[in-house]
Short mmCIF file of C-alpha atoms in Angstrom, two decimals:
data_model
loop_
_atom_site.label_atom_id
_atom_site.label_comp_id
_atom_site.label_asym_id
_atom_site.label_seq_id
_atom_site.Cartn_x
_atom_site.Cartn_y
_atom_site.Cartn_z
CA MET E 1 74.88 116.40 45.42
CA THR E 2 73.44 119.91 45.07
CA VAL E 3 74.89 122.73 43.32
CA VAL E 4 74.18 126.18 44.13
CA LEU E 5 75.02 128.47 41.11
CA GLY E 6 76.17 131.85 41.79
CA GLY E 7 77.91 133.53 45.08
CA GLY E 8 76.34 136.62 45.85
CA ILE E 9 74.27 136.95 49.47
CA SER E 10 71.44 134.74 47.82
CA GLY E 11 73.44 132.11 46.85
CA LEU E 12 75.42 131.82 49.86
CA SER E 13 72.66 132.06 52.13
CA ALA E 14 71.04 129.34 50.00
CA ALA E 15 74.22 127.10 50.90
CA TYR E 16 73.81 128.20 54.30
CA TYR E 17 70.15 127.01 54.39
CA ALA E 18 71.10 123.75 52.40
CA LEU E 19 73.56 122.42 55.30
CA ASN E 20 70.76 122.15 57.47
CA ASN E 21 69.12 119.27 55.26
CA PRO E 22 70.83 116.15 55.11
CA LYS E 23 69.07 114.79 52.04
CA ILE E 24 70.87 117.37 50.16
CA ASN E 25 74.16 117.52 51.02
CA PRO E 26 77.05 117.62 49.97
CA ILE E 27 76.98 120.68 48.80
CA THR E 28 79.09 122.67 45.92
CA LEU E 29 79.04 126.22 45.05
CA LEU E 30 79.88 128.07 41.91
CA GLU E 31 81.09 131.35 41.26
CA ALA E 32 81.79 132.77 37.64
CA SER E 33 84.07 135.50 39.45
CA ASN E 34 86.79 135.63 41.41
CA ARG E 35 85.11 136.48 45.00
CA LEU E 36 81.94 136.25 47.06
CA GLY E 37 79.40 138.78 47.65
CA GLY E 38 77.83 140.15 44.54
CA TRP E 39 76.49 143.27 44.44
CA ILE E 40 77.49 143.83 48.34
CA ARG E 41 81.05 145.38 47.87
CA SER E 42 82.79 147.19 50.73
CA HIS E 43 86.17 148.96 48.98
CA GLU E 44 88.53 151.21 51.56
CA SER E 45 89.67 154.01 50.10
CA SER E 46 93.77 154.71 50.61
CA ASN E 47 93.14 156.91 53.15
CA GLY E 48 91.15 154.04 55.24
CA ILE E 49 87.32 155.48 54.50
CA ILE E 50 84.89 152.86 54.07
CA PHE E 51 82.93 153.19 50.31
CA GLU E 52 79.87 150.83 49.50
CA LYS E 53 79.38 150.19 46.04
CA GLY E 54 76.02 148.53 47.25
CA PRO E 55 74.09 148.39 50.08
CA ARG E 56 75.33 149.90 52.88
CA THR E 57 72.09 149.56 55.34
CA ILE E 58 69.50 146.25 56.22
CA ARG E 59 65.57 147.14 57.31
CA CYS E 60 64.47 145.69 60.16
CA LEU E 61 61.25 145.20 59.04
CA GLY E 62 58.78 142.25 59.29
CA SER E 63 59.59 138.87 59.10
CA ALA E 64 61.79 138.99 56.66
CA GLY E 65 64.10 141.62 58.38
CA LYS E 66 63.94 139.47 61.47
CA ASN E 67 65.11 136.55 59.34
CA THR E 68 68.30 138.13 58.46
CA LEU E 69 68.85 138.91 61.84
CA ASN E 70 68.53 135.38 62.90
CA LEU E 71 70.90 134.69 60.56
CA LEU E 72 73.48 137.53 61.83
CA GLU E 73 73.06 136.19 65.42
CA ASP E 74 73.74 132.56 63.83
CA LEU E 75 76.95 133.64 62.02
CA LYS E 76 78.35 135.51 65.63
CA LEU E 77 78.44 138.91 63.87
CA ALA E 78 76.49 140.77 66.78
CA ASP E 79 79.47 142.66 67.88
CA LYS E 80 80.22 144.18 64.36
CA LEU E 81 76.15 145.29 63.95
CA ILE E 82 75.60 148.98 64.02
CA PRO E 83 72.20 149.72 64.83
CA ILE E 84 70.53 152.73 63.38
CA LYS E 85 67.60 153.66 65.90
CA SER E 86 64.30 155.43 65.08
CA ASP E 87 65.40 158.86 66.85
CA HIS E 88 68.90 158.96 64.73
CA PRO E 89 68.93 161.79 62.28
CA SER E 90 69.16 159.53 59.16
CA ALA E 91 66.11 157.63 60.25
CA LYS E 92 63.92 160.86 61.10
CA ASN E 93 65.38 162.96 58.09
CA ARG E 94 64.92 161.96 54.37
CA MET E 95 64.87 164.68 51.88
CA ILE E 96 63.55 164.79 47.74
CA TYR E 97 65.45 167.29 45.80
CA SER E 98 62.79 169.53 43.21
CA ARG E 99 61.88 172.65 42.12
CA ASN E 100 65.99 173.99 43.09
CA LYS E 101 65.18 172.91 46.67
CA LEU E 102 65.61 170.10 48.70
CA HIS E 103 62.37 169.47 51.28
CA LEU E 104 62.78 167.67 54.20
CA LEU E 105 59.52 164.79 54.46
CA PRO E 106 57.34 165.09 57.20
CA ASN E 107 58.98 162.91 60.37
CA SER E 108 56.35 163.52 62.98
CA LEU E 109 52.50 163.31 63.54
CA LEU E 110 52.19 167.07 64.29
CA ASN E 111 54.22 167.51 60.81
CA THR E 112 51.67 165.42 58.61
CA ILE E 113 48.95 168.07 59.51
CA LYS E 114 51.17 171.06 58.14
CA THR E 115 51.45 172.04 55.00
CA ASN E 116 54.59 170.37 53.23
CA SER E 117 56.73 172.45 50.84
CA LEU E 118 57.10 169.45 48.51
CA PHE E 119 53.41 168.93 48.23
CA ASN E 120 51.99 172.70 49.20
CA ARG E 121 49.21 170.62 51.24
CA PRO E 122 49.35 168.72 54.40
CA LEU E 123 50.15 164.90 54.20
CA ILE E 124 46.68 164.24 56.02
CA SER E 125 45.09 165.32 53.00
CA PHE E 126 46.28 162.42 51.30
CA LEU E 127 44.75 160.19 53.58
CA ALA E 128 41.34 161.81 53.16
CA LYS E 129 41.70 161.45 48.99
CA ASP E 130 41.92 158.02 49.37
CA LEU E 131 38.82 157.65 51.70
CA ARG E 132 36.89 159.10 49.17
CA ALA E 133 38.51 157.63 46.01
CA PRO E 134 36.52 155.08 44.00
CA MET E 135 37.96 151.38 43.96
CA ILE E 136 38.72 150.04 40.70
CA ARG E 137 38.96 146.12 39.98
CA LYS E 138 42.64 145.77 38.60
CA ASP E 139 44.62 142.67 38.41
CA ASP E 140 47.79 144.60 38.38
CA GLU E 141 49.06 148.39 37.37
CA SER E 142 52.07 150.49 37.84
CA ILE E 143 52.86 151.67 41.22
CA TYR E 144 52.50 155.38 39.86
CA SER E 145 48.98 154.83 38.37
CA PHE E 146 47.91 153.25 41.67
CA VAL E 147 49.42 156.29 43.58
CA GLU E 148 47.99 158.85 41.30
CA ARG E 149 44.50 157.11 41.56
CA ARG E 150 44.28 156.82 45.37
CA PHE E 151 46.25 159.92 46.55
CA GLY E 152 46.72 162.31 43.64
CA LYS E 153 49.51 163.15 41.12
CA ASP E 154 51.66 165.47 43.28
CA MET E 155 52.04 162.08 45.22
CA ALA E 156 52.86 160.02 42.45
CA ASP E 157 55.13 162.64 41.24
CA TYR E 158 57.38 163.57 44.20
CA LEU E 159 57.13 161.16 46.43
CA VAL E 160 56.25 157.70 45.20
CA SER E 161 58.51 157.86 41.92
CA PRO E 162 61.62 159.12 43.54
CA MET E 163 60.74 156.84 46.16
CA ILE E 164 61.32 153.58 43.45
CA CYS E 165 64.41 155.45 41.83
CA GLY E 166 65.72 154.65 45.78
CA ILE E 167 64.25 151.20 45.75
CA CYS E 168 65.41 149.72 42.60
CA ALA E 169 66.40 153.04 40.41
CA GLY E 170 63.12 152.13 38.30
CA ASP E 171 60.17 154.05 36.91
CA ALA E 172 57.26 153.86 38.76
CA GLN E 173 55.30 154.08 35.75
CA LYS E 174 56.55 150.36 34.98
CA ILE E 175 57.20 148.96 38.12
CA SER E 176 54.14 146.95 39.37
CA VAL E 177 52.24 148.01 42.43
CA LYS E 178 50.90 144.37 42.86
CA PHE E 179 54.37 143.18 43.34
CA LEU E 180 56.11 146.47 45.20
CA MET E 181 53.10 147.26 47.43
CA LYS E 182 51.30 144.32 47.73
CA SER E 183 49.43 145.30 51.10
CA LEU E 184 48.49 148.96 49.78
CA PHE E 185 46.99 146.94 46.73
CA GLU E 186 45.52 143.94 48.61
CA ALA E 187 43.71 146.61 51.00
CA GLU E 188 42.16 148.25 48.28
CA GLN E 189 41.03 145.32 46.27
CA LYS E 190 39.87 143.66 49.44
CA HIS E 191 38.20 147.19 51.50
CA GLY E 192 37.51 149.66 48.84
CA SER E 193 40.47 151.87 50.29
CA ILE E 194 44.16 151.28 51.74
CA ILE E 195 43.21 153.23 54.96
CA LYS E 196 40.46 150.77 55.75
CA GLY E 197 42.28 148.02 54.41
CA LEU E 198 45.33 148.68 56.24
CA TYR E 199 43.44 149.02 59.39
CA LYS E 200 41.61 145.94 58.88
CA GLN E 201 44.73 144.26 58.44
CA PHE E 202 46.38 145.29 61.44
CA LEU E 203 43.82 144.54 63.92
CA LYS E 204 44.31 141.09 62.29
CA LYS E 205 47.62 141.09 62.61
CA LYS E 206 47.28 141.56 66.45
CA ASP E 207 45.14 138.47 66.43
CA ASP E 208 47.50 136.64 64.41
CA ASN E 209 50.05 134.93 67.20
CA LYS E 210 52.48 133.75 64.51
CA THR E 211 55.11 130.83 65.90
CA GLU E 212 58.23 131.88 64.16
CA TYR E 213 61.60 131.99 65.61
CA ILE E 214 63.19 135.09 66.57
CA SER E 215 66.71 135.48 67.64
CA ASP E 216 67.50 137.61 70.97
CA LEU E 217 68.93 140.09 68.07
CA ALA E 218 65.51 140.29 66.27
CA LYS E 219 64.15 140.96 69.98
CA MET E 220 66.48 143.68 70.69
CA ALA E 221 65.70 145.51 67.29
CA ASP E 222 62.38 145.35 68.16
CA MET E 223 62.45 146.44 71.90
CA GLN E 224 64.72 149.52 70.85
CA LYS E 225 63.08 150.60 67.91
CA TRP E 226 66.04 150.16 65.49
CA VAL E 227 65.22 151.36 61.68
CA VAL E 228 67.89 149.71 59.79
CA TRP E 229 71.69 148.67 60.73
CA GLY E 230 75.01 148.08 59.18
CA LEU E 231 78.24 146.35 59.66
CA LYS E 232 81.78 147.60 61.23
CA GLY E 233 84.61 147.33 58.28
CA GLY E 234 81.22 147.40 55.79
CA LEU E 235 78.61 145.40 54.45
CA GLU E 236 80.70 142.91 52.72
CA GLU E 237 81.53 141.36 56.01
CA LEU E 238 78.30 139.51 55.80
CA PRO E 239 79.03 137.27 52.88
CA ARG E 240 82.51 137.15 53.98
CA SER E 241 81.24 136.01 57.04
CA LEU E 242 79.02 133.36 55.22
CA GLY E 243 81.82 132.41 53.16
CA ASN E 244 83.84 131.63 55.92
CA ASN E 245 80.81 129.73 57.67
CA LEU E 246 80.42 127.68 55.04
CA MET E 247 83.69 126.43 54.05
CA THR E 248 84.72 125.24 57.63
CA ARG E 249 81.58 123.02 57.31
CA GLY E 250 82.20 121.56 54.47
CA VAL E 251 81.04 123.45 51.24
CA ASP E 252 82.78 123.06 48.22
CA ILE E 253 83.29 126.53 47.20
CA GLN E 254 84.69 127.15 43.42
CA LEU E 255 85.48 130.76 42.43
CA ASN E 256 86.19 131.63 38.30
CA SER E 257 83.43 128.75 37.85
CA TYR E 258 81.55 129.92 34.76
CA CYS E 259 78.49 127.97 33.93
CA GLU E 260 77.93 127.87 30.42
CA LYS E 261 74.70 125.04 29.85
CA ILE E 262 72.50 123.01 31.73
CA LEU E 263 70.98 119.71 31.12
CA PHE E 264 68.58 118.24 33.17
CA GLN E 265 68.52 114.75 32.12
CA SER E 266 66.17 111.52 33.70
CA ASP E 267 67.98 110.86 36.90
CA HIS E 268 70.50 113.64 36.84
CA VAL E 269 71.79 116.96 36.31
CA GLU E 270 74.74 117.88 33.59
CA LEU E 271 76.32 121.52 34.18
CA THR E 272 78.78 122.52 31.51
CA ILE E 273 81.50 124.57 33.79
CA ASN E 274 84.61 126.19 31.92
CA GLY E 275 84.24 123.43 28.94
CA LYS E 276 83.86 120.25 31.21
CA VAL E 277 80.88 118.54 31.89
CA ARG E 278 80.06 117.61 35.73
CA LYS E 279 77.02 115.71 37.36
CA CYS E 280 74.88 116.58 40.61
CA SER E 281 71.16 115.72 41.85
CA GLN E 282 69.97 119.20 41.72
CA ILE E 283 70.39 122.94 41.88
CA ILE E 284 69.50 126.00 43.49
CA SER E 285 69.75 129.28 40.73
CA SER E 286 70.56 132.65 42.39
CA LEU E 287 71.82 133.82 39.01
CA PRO E 288 69.95 137.07 37.49
CA ALA E 289 67.00 135.64 35.48
CA LYS E 290 68.52 136.19 31.91
CA THR E 291 71.51 134.68 32.88
CA LEU E 292 69.58 131.70 34.19
CA ALA E 293 67.97 132.11 30.73
CA LYS E 294 71.06 131.50 28.71
CA LEU E 295 71.84 128.39 30.30
CA LEU E 296 68.52 126.59 29.85
CA GLU E 297 67.28 127.80 26.37
CA GLU E 298 68.37 124.68 24.21
CA GLN E 299 66.37 122.51 26.67
CA HIS E 300 63.94 124.83 28.12
CA PRO E 301 63.22 127.46 25.63
CA ASP E 302 59.47 128.39 27.15
CA LEU E 303 61.02 128.83 29.98
CA ALA E 304 64.25 130.50 29.42
CA LYS E 305 61.70 133.21 27.21
CA GLU E 306 60.01 133.90 30.47
CA LEU E 307 63.29 134.20 32.66
CA LYS E 308 64.37 136.92 30.10
CA ALA E 309 61.05 139.10 30.01
CA ILE E 310 62.49 139.97 33.54
CA PRO E 311 63.84 143.13 32.61
CA MET E 312 67.41 144.53 34.46
CA VAL E 313 68.54 148.24 34.60
CA THR E 314 72.46 149.49 35.47
CA VAL E 315 73.33 152.12 38.15
CA ALA E 316 76.71 153.75 38.43
CA VAL E 317 77.59 154.00 41.77
CA VAL E 318 80.09 157.49 43.21
CA ASN E 319 81.45 157.57 46.36
CA LEU E 320 82.78 161.24 47.16
CA GLN E 321 84.92 162.46 50.35
CA PHE E 322 84.98 165.72 51.42
CA ALA E 323 87.64 166.73 53.88
CA ASP E 324 85.17 168.82 56.52
CA ASN E 325 81.27 168.64 57.10
CA VAL E 326 79.77 170.10 54.06
CA LEU E 327 76.18 168.78 54.52
CA PRO E 328 73.17 171.50 55.14
CA MET E 329 72.06 168.60 57.82
CA ASN E 330 72.18 165.58 59.24
CA ALA E 331 69.86 163.40 57.07
CA PHE E 332 69.97 159.95 55.53
CA GLY E 333 69.98 161.68 52.11
CA PHE E 334 68.05 163.06 49.34
CA LEU E 335 66.36 161.30 46.16
CA VAL E 336 65.32 163.31 42.92
CA PRO E 337 62.25 162.76 41.40
CA PRO E 338 62.59 161.58 37.54
CA GLY E 339 60.66 164.35 36.23
CA GLU E 340 63.19 166.39 37.39
CA ASN E 341 65.63 165.51 34.70
CA LEU E 342 68.60 165.44 36.31
CA PRO E 343 71.57 162.75 35.72
CA ILE E 344 71.23 161.51 39.34
CA LEU E 345 68.61 159.29 41.25
CA GLY E 346 69.80 160.54 44.50
CA VAL E 347 72.84 160.95 47.17
CA ILE E 348 73.03 158.89 50.47
CA PHE E 349 74.92 160.86 53.21
CA ASP E 350 77.10 158.18 54.34
CA SER E 351 78.93 159.87 57.11
CA CYS E 352 75.60 160.98 58.83
CA ILE E 353 74.41 157.36 59.01
CA PHE E 354 78.11 156.06 59.95
CA PRO E 355 80.00 158.85 61.50
CA LYS E 356 84.06 158.38 61.32
CA ASP E 357 85.70 161.65 61.69
CA SER E 358 85.11 165.45 60.62
CA SER E 359 84.80 164.28 57.19
CA THR E 360 81.78 164.25 54.87
CA VAL E 361 81.13 161.00 52.68
CA LEU E 362 78.43 160.98 50.19
CA THR E 363 77.17 158.42 47.29
CA VAL E 364 75.89 159.46 44.60
CA MET E 365 73.64 157.22 42.80
CA MET E 366 73.46 157.39 38.83
CA GLY E 367 71.41 155.95 35.62
CA GLY E 368 69.17 153.27 36.49
CA ALA E 369 65.81 153.38 33.91
CA TRP E 370 67.52 156.22 32.75
CA PHE E 371 71.03 155.20 32.20
CA GLU E 372 71.41 155.28 28.48
CA LYS E 373 69.54 158.49 28.16
CA TYR E 374 72.00 160.42 30.22
CA PHE E 375 75.04 158.77 29.42
CA GLY E 376 75.11 156.46 26.47
CA ARG E 377 76.15 152.97 26.69
CA ASN E 378 79.47 152.53 27.23
CA PRO E 379 80.45 156.27 29.73
CA THR E 380 83.87 156.70 31.14
CA ASP E 381 84.41 156.46 34.81
CA GLU E 382 85.50 160.25 34.57
CA ASN E 383 82.78 161.63 32.98
CA LEU E 384 80.53 159.73 35.48
CA LEU E 385 82.72 161.57 38.37
CA ASN E 386 82.58 164.64 36.68
CA ILE E 387 78.86 164.81 36.49
CA ALA E 388 77.93 163.70 39.90
CA ILE E 389 80.74 166.23 41.95
CA LYS E 390 78.47 169.19 39.80
CA GLN E 391 75.37 167.99 40.57
CA VAL E 392 76.33 167.32 44.55
CA LYS E 393 77.86 170.76 44.53
CA GLU E 394 75.04 172.69 42.74
CA ILE E 395 72.51 170.69 45.48
CA LEU E 396 74.28 170.99 47.97
CA ASN E 397 76.12 174.41 47.72
CA ILE E 398 79.58 172.65 48.19
CA LYS E 399 82.54 174.80 47.46
CA GLU E 400 85.59 172.33 47.71
CA ASP E 401 86.41 169.44 45.66
CA PRO E 402 86.25 165.82 47.23
CA ILE E 403 89.88 164.47 48.37
CA THR E 404 89.18 161.11 47.30
CA PHE E 405 86.41 159.13 45.28
CA ASN E 406 85.77 156.01 43.88
CA VAL E 407 83.44 155.45 40.43
CA ALA E 408 81.26 151.90 39.88
CA ILE E 409 79.12 151.22 37.37
CA LEU E 410 77.20 147.65 37.99
CA LYS E 411 75.55 146.51 34.90
CA ASP E 412 72.67 144.88 35.15
CA CYS E 413 72.67 145.17 38.71
CA ILE E 414 68.45 145.16 39.60
CA PRO E 415 65.70 143.37 38.13
CA GLN E 416 62.92 145.01 37.35
CA HIS E 417 59.28 144.12 38.46
CA VAL E 418 57.00 145.59 36.10
CA VAL E 419 53.52 144.86 35.87
CA GLY E 420 52.61 141.54 35.15
CA HIS E 421 55.77 140.51 37.39
CA SER E 422 53.43 137.83 39.73
CA GLN E 423 51.98 136.31 36.55
CA ARG E 424 55.34 135.78 35.51
CA LEU E 425 56.63 134.44 38.50
CA ASN E 426 53.58 131.85 38.65
CA HIS E 427 54.62 130.80 34.90
CA ILE E 428 57.60 130.21 35.83
CA ARG E 429 57.15 128.15 38.67
CA ASP E 430 53.95 126.21 36.96
CA TYR E 431 56.32 125.56 34.16
CA ILE E 432 59.17 123.65 37.01
CA SER E 433 56.94 122.19 39.01
CA SER E 434 54.72 120.41 36.46
CA ARG E 435 57.93 118.76 34.55
CA ARG E 436 59.55 118.10 37.77
CA ILE E 437 62.74 119.90 36.98
CA PRO E 438 64.87 119.63 40.00
CA LEU E 439 65.54 123.64 39.84
CA ALA E 440 65.32 126.09 43.04
CA LEU E 441 65.54 129.73 41.88
CA CYS E 442 66.47 132.38 44.48
CA GLY E 443 68.13 136.16 44.33
CA SER E 444 66.83 139.37 43.03
CA SER E 445 64.64 138.55 39.96
CA TYR E 446 61.97 136.90 41.75
CA GLN E 447 60.74 137.97 44.90
CA GLY E 448 62.21 141.26 45.64
CA VAL E 449 65.45 143.37 45.44
CA GLY E 450 66.49 144.09 48.97
CA ILE E 451 68.64 141.85 50.51
CA ASN E 452 66.62 140.97 53.29
CA ASP E 453 64.10 139.67 50.47
CA VAL E 454 67.14 137.57 48.67
CA ILE E 455 68.27 135.83 51.45
CA LEU E 456 64.32 134.74 52.16
CA SER E 457 64.38 133.79 49.05
CA ALA E 458 67.04 131.34 49.22
CA LYS E 459 65.69 129.74 52.54
CA GLU E 460 62.42 129.48 50.62
CA ALA E 461 64.36 127.68 47.69
CA VAL E 462 65.80 125.26 49.70
CA SER E 463 62.50 124.36 51.02
CA ASP E 464 61.11 124.08 47.18
CA ILE E 465 64.47 121.20 46.58
CA MET E 466 63.39 119.81 50.02
CA GLN E 467 59.93 119.66 48.83
CA HIS E 468 60.96 118.35 45.11
CA LEU E 469 62.89 115.77 46.64
CA ASN E 470 59.62 114.11 49.13
CA GLU E 471 57.35 114.35 45.57
CA HIS E 472 59.91 111.90 44.53
#
């Protein structure tokens, strides 16, 4: 029997992919809380508006994006899909708030040669700087340091730092470029320049005809130039459908099942669940690294130490609905550079992405790497709500008060892949494989924090378990 720990999107995906391998069936999925879905949570307000407490859209980019669309087609969710194409205002218009002003980022080739208000120089000038900048051999460095070297401090401060706030609520001066922007880092390290390297990678990709399976849905996304997509009824439809699919196919899903300890014996694994010991053959863990560390530290303290070293940040999410259209323009929203010293990371214009009526729905993201700096350890919902409303009103020049709202504090919700993360992952993998521990890892702590990343990591975790079994 295989036990999957965690009923978020990665745990559910791991159970889904595991079902295709009879060798590792039957499957039991254990979730400590009373619901499935993890950080994906769609909350319907009293007047029928969907507030997303977590992610609301999923990108189509790359093989990981195609893999998720393949899964969506398998789950028969295509009729609930809401595609956002490249010509949609929320795909074209993204803003940065800096120096008391909203700046629209360049969204066309023509705009790259015009002077941009955010940088006071055209975007194309950054490319010229990259072609002239010397290459420095490095094993890893922060994204901020890398961008500052290649493109300049203004790009690092006003574009990349807020972008990292949007991706992982993190500090660009700590996040690993080797991990989060691997292709850019490798382009410089191999070819001396990002531009030269990306061009050569592009030519190589055209020559590489990969024979990966692509569903009709993924082909349509490519043909129609989808940028992101969402789901009718909210993104929680995805884990909900996955859960239903698993149950109808015989997966034993147990909620309110809290794992307290794991012991690996010579021929089985013992899990202490709600005070009782249960046995299985192998484990796929989608738990956050630091949660898993506590379960392993008695038997494997060195492994637990590496897992604990992956930091997490807390994010507050405040959803607001205003009765009228109060937006200055149709856009995805705006991000705030950390150097502005404002208590918000950014604001998403939900009602522009998914219009429903004449009202405005916004999501304010707060905290992350700066949560305690601005809010202390235990802020009240009321305090966070008041700060969010104040910031939104001032920045967007809104006069009216919101008619509905929702506040959620997502504690330790996003792992931080800091400088040295790739090396740490190698240590963790080497420890598990060298000791032949029947344990595979998936989820946002390891291969990336996006939904596409964690779904793909679940698929790879199942492959790891199969490889372990084949070696024995």
